[in-house]
Short mmCIF file of the C-alpha atoms (twelve columns), coordinates in Angstrom:
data_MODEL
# 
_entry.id   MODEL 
# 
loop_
_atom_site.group_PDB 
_atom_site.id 
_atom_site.type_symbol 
_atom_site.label_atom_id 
_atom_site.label_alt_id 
_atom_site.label_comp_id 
_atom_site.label_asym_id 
_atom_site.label_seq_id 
_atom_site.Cartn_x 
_atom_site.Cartn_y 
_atom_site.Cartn_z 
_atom_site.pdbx_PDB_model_num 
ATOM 1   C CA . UNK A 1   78.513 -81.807 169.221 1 
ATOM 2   C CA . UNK A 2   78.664 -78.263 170.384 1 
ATOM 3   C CA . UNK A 3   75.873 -77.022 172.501 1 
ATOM 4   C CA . UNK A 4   74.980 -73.638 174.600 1 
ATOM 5   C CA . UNK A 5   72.845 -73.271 176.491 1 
ATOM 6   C CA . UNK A 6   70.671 -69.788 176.925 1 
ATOM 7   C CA . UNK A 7   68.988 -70.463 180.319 1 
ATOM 8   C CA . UNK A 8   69.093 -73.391 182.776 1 
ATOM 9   C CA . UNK A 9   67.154 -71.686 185.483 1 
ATOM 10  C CA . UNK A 10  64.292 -72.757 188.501 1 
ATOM 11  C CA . UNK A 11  61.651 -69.994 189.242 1 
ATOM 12  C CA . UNK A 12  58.885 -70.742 191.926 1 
ATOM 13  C CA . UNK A 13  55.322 -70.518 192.085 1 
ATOM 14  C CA . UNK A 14  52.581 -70.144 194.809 1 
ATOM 15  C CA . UNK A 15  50.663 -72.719 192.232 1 
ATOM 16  C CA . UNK A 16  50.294 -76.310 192.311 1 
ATOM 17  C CA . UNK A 17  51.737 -78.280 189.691 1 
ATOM 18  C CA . UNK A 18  48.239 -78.701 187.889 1 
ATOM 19  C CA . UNK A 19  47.431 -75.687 188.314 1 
ATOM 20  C CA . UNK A 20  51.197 -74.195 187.068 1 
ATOM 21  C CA . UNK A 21  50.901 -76.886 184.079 1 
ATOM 22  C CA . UNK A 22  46.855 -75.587 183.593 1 
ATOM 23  C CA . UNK A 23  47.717 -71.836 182.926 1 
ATOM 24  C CA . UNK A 24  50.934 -72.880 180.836 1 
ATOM 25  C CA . UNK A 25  49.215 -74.812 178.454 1 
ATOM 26  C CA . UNK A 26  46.287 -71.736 177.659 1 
ATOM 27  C CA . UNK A 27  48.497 -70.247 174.984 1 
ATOM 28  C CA . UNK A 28  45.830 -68.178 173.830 1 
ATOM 29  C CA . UNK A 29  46.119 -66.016 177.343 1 
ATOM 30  C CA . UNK A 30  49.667 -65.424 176.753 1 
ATOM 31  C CA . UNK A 31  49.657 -62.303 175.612 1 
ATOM 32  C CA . UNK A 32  47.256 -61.286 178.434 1 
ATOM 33  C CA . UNK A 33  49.719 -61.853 181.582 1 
ATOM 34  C CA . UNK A 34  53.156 -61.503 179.925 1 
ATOM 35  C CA . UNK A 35  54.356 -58.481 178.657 1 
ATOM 36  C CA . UNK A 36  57.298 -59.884 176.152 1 
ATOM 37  C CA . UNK A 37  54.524 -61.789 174.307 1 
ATOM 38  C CA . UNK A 38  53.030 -60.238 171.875 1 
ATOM 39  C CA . UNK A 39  50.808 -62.870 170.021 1 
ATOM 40  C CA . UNK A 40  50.604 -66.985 170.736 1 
ATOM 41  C CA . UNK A 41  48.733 -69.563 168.865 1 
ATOM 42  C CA . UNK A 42  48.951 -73.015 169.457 1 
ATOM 43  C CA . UNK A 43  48.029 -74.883 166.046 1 
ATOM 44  C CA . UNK A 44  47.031 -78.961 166.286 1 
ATOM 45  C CA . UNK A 45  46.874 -78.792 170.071 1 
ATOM 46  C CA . UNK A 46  49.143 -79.949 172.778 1 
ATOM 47  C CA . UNK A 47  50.875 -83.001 171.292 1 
ATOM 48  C CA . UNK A 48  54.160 -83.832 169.780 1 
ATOM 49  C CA . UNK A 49  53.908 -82.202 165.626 1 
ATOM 50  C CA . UNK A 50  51.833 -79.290 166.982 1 
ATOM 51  C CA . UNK A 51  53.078 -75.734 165.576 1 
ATOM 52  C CA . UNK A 52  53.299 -72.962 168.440 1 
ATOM 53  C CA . UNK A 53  53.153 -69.730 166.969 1 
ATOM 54  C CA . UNK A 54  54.492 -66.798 169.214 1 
ATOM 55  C CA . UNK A 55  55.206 -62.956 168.567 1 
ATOM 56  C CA . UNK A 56  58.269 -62.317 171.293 1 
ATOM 57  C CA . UNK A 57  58.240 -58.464 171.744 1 
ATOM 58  C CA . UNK A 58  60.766 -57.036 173.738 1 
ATOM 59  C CA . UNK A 59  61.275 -53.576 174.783 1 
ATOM 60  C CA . UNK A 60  63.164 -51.797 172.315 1 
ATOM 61  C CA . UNK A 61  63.346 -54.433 169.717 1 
ATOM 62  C CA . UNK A 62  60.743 -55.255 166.771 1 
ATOM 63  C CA . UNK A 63  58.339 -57.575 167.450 1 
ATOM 64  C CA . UNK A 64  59.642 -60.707 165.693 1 
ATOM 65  C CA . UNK A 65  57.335 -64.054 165.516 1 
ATOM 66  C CA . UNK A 66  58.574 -67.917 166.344 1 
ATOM 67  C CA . UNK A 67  57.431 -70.851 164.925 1 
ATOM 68  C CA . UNK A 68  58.336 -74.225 166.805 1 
ATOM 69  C CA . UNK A 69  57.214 -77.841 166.875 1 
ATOM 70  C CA . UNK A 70  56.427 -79.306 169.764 1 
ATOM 71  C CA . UNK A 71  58.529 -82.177 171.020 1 
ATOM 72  C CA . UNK A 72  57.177 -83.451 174.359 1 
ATOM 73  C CA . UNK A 73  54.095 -83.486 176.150 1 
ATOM 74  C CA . UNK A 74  53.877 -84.885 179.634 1 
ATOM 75  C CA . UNK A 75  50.472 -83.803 181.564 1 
ATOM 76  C CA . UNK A 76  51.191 -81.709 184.728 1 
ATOM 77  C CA . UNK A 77  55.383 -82.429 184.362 1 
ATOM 78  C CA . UNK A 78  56.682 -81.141 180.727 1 
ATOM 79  C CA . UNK A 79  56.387 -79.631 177.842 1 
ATOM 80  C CA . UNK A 80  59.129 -78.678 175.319 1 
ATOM 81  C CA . UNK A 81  59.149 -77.475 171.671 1 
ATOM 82  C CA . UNK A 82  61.903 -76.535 169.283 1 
ATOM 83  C CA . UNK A 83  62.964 -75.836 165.786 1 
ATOM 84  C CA . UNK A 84  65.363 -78.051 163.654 1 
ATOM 85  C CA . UNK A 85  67.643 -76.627 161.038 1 
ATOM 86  C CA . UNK A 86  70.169 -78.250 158.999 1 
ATOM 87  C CA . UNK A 87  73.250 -77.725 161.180 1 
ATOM 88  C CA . UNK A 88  71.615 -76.809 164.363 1 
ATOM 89  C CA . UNK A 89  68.772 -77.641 166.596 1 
ATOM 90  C CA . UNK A 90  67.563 -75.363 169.399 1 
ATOM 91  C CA . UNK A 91  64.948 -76.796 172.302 1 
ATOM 92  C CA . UNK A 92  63.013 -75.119 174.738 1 
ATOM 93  C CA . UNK A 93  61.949 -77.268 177.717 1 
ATOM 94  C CA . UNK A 94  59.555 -76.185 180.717 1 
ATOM 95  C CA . UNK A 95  59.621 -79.038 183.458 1 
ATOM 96  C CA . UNK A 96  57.068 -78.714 186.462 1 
ATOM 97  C CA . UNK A 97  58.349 -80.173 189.810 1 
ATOM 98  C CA . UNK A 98  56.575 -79.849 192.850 1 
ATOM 99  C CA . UNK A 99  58.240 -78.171 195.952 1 
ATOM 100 C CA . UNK A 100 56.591 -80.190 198.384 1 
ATOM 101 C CA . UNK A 101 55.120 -77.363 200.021 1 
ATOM 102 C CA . UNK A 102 51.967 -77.198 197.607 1 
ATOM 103 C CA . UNK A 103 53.843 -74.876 195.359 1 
ATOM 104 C CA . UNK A 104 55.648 -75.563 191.698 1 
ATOM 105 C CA . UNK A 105 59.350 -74.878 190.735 1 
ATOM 106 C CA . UNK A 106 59.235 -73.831 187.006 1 
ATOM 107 C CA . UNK A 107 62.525 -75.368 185.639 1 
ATOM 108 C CA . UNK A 108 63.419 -74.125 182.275 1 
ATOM 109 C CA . UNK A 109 66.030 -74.802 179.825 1 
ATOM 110 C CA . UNK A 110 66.752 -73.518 176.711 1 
ATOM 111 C CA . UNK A 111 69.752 -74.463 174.381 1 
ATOM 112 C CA . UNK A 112 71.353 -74.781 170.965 1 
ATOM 113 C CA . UNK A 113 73.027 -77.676 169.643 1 
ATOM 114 C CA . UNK A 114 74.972 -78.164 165.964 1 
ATOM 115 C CA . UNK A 115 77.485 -76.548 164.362 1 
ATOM 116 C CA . UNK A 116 75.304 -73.343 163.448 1 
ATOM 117 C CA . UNK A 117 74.966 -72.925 167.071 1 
ATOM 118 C CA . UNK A 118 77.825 -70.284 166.282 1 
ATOM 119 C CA . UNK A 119 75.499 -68.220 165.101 1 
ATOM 120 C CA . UNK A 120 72.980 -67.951 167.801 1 
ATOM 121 C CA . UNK A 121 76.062 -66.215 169.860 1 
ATOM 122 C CA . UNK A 122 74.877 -62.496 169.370 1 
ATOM 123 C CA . UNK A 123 70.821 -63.727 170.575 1 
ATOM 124 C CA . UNK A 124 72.070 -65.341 173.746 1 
ATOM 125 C CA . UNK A 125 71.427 -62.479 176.238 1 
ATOM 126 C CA . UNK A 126 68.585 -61.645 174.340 1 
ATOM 127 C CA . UNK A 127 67.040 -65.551 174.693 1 
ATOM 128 C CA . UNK A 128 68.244 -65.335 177.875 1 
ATOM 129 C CA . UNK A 129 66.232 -62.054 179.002 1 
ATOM 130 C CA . UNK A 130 62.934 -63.393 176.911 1 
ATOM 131 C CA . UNK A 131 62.898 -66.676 179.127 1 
ATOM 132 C CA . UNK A 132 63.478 -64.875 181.986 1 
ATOM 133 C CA . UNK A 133 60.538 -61.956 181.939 1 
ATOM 134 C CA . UNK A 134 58.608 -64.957 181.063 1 
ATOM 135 C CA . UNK A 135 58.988 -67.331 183.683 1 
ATOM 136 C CA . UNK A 136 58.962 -64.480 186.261 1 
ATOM 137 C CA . UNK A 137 55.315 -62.871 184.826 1 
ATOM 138 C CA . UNK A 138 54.207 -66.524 184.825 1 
ATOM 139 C CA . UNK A 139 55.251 -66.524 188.406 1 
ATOM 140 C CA . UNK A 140 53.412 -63.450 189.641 1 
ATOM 141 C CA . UNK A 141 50.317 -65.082 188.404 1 
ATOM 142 C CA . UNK A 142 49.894 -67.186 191.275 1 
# 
């Protein structure tokens, strides 16, 4: 099956793993502390079947909303969420790992999967910039 993937990257935090996992999961506040998020509304609440509703807005692009399921829930160590299409499947997963230092590494991974994975080619660096400005805002919170 062919897959790409758009980030596969570790950023640290100053936070604990709760406490990493506790702002996370306040989708609501997004918008507040990250600057490439426009909108986010989690619909059903943190469990497997829940719609997460996000407006990414990126400088010099139109705003442009995302609708995902979420996939995984594991208190304090994962989340992920993704959308499923016909030929292609893309996933989003944000893994919490403690640094045994009292701080949390932020690993997140993002990929495509299926033959229309083809056509997510021209998004990559723009996926790719999205996850990053994320994770590093997320970061600076702590």
């Amino acid at each position: 099956m062919l897959k790409r993937y758009f980030i596969d990257d570790v950023t640290d935090t100053a936070a604990s793993r709760r406490q990493a996992f506790s702002l996370f999961t306040r989708v609501d506040d997004w918008a507040d502390w990250c600057s490439v998020v426009r909108y986010a509304r989690l619909f059903g609440g943190w469990r497997p079947g829940a719609t997460l509703l996000f407006v990414i807005d990126l400088p010099g692009l139109p705003p442009a909303p995302v609708a995902v399921k979420v996939l995984e829930v594991m208190e304090n160590e994962r989340i992920s969420w993704g959308l499923s299409l016909p030929l292609a499947r893309i996933q989003h997963r944000f893994s919490f790992i403690d640094d045994d230092e009292g701080g949390c590494r932020l690993h997140q991974e993002e990929w495509s999967e299926g033959a229309m994975t083809l056509l997510t080619l021209p998004f990559g660096k723009l996926i790719h910039r999205f996850d990053r400005r994320f994770a590093a805002e997320f970061a600076a919170m702590f």
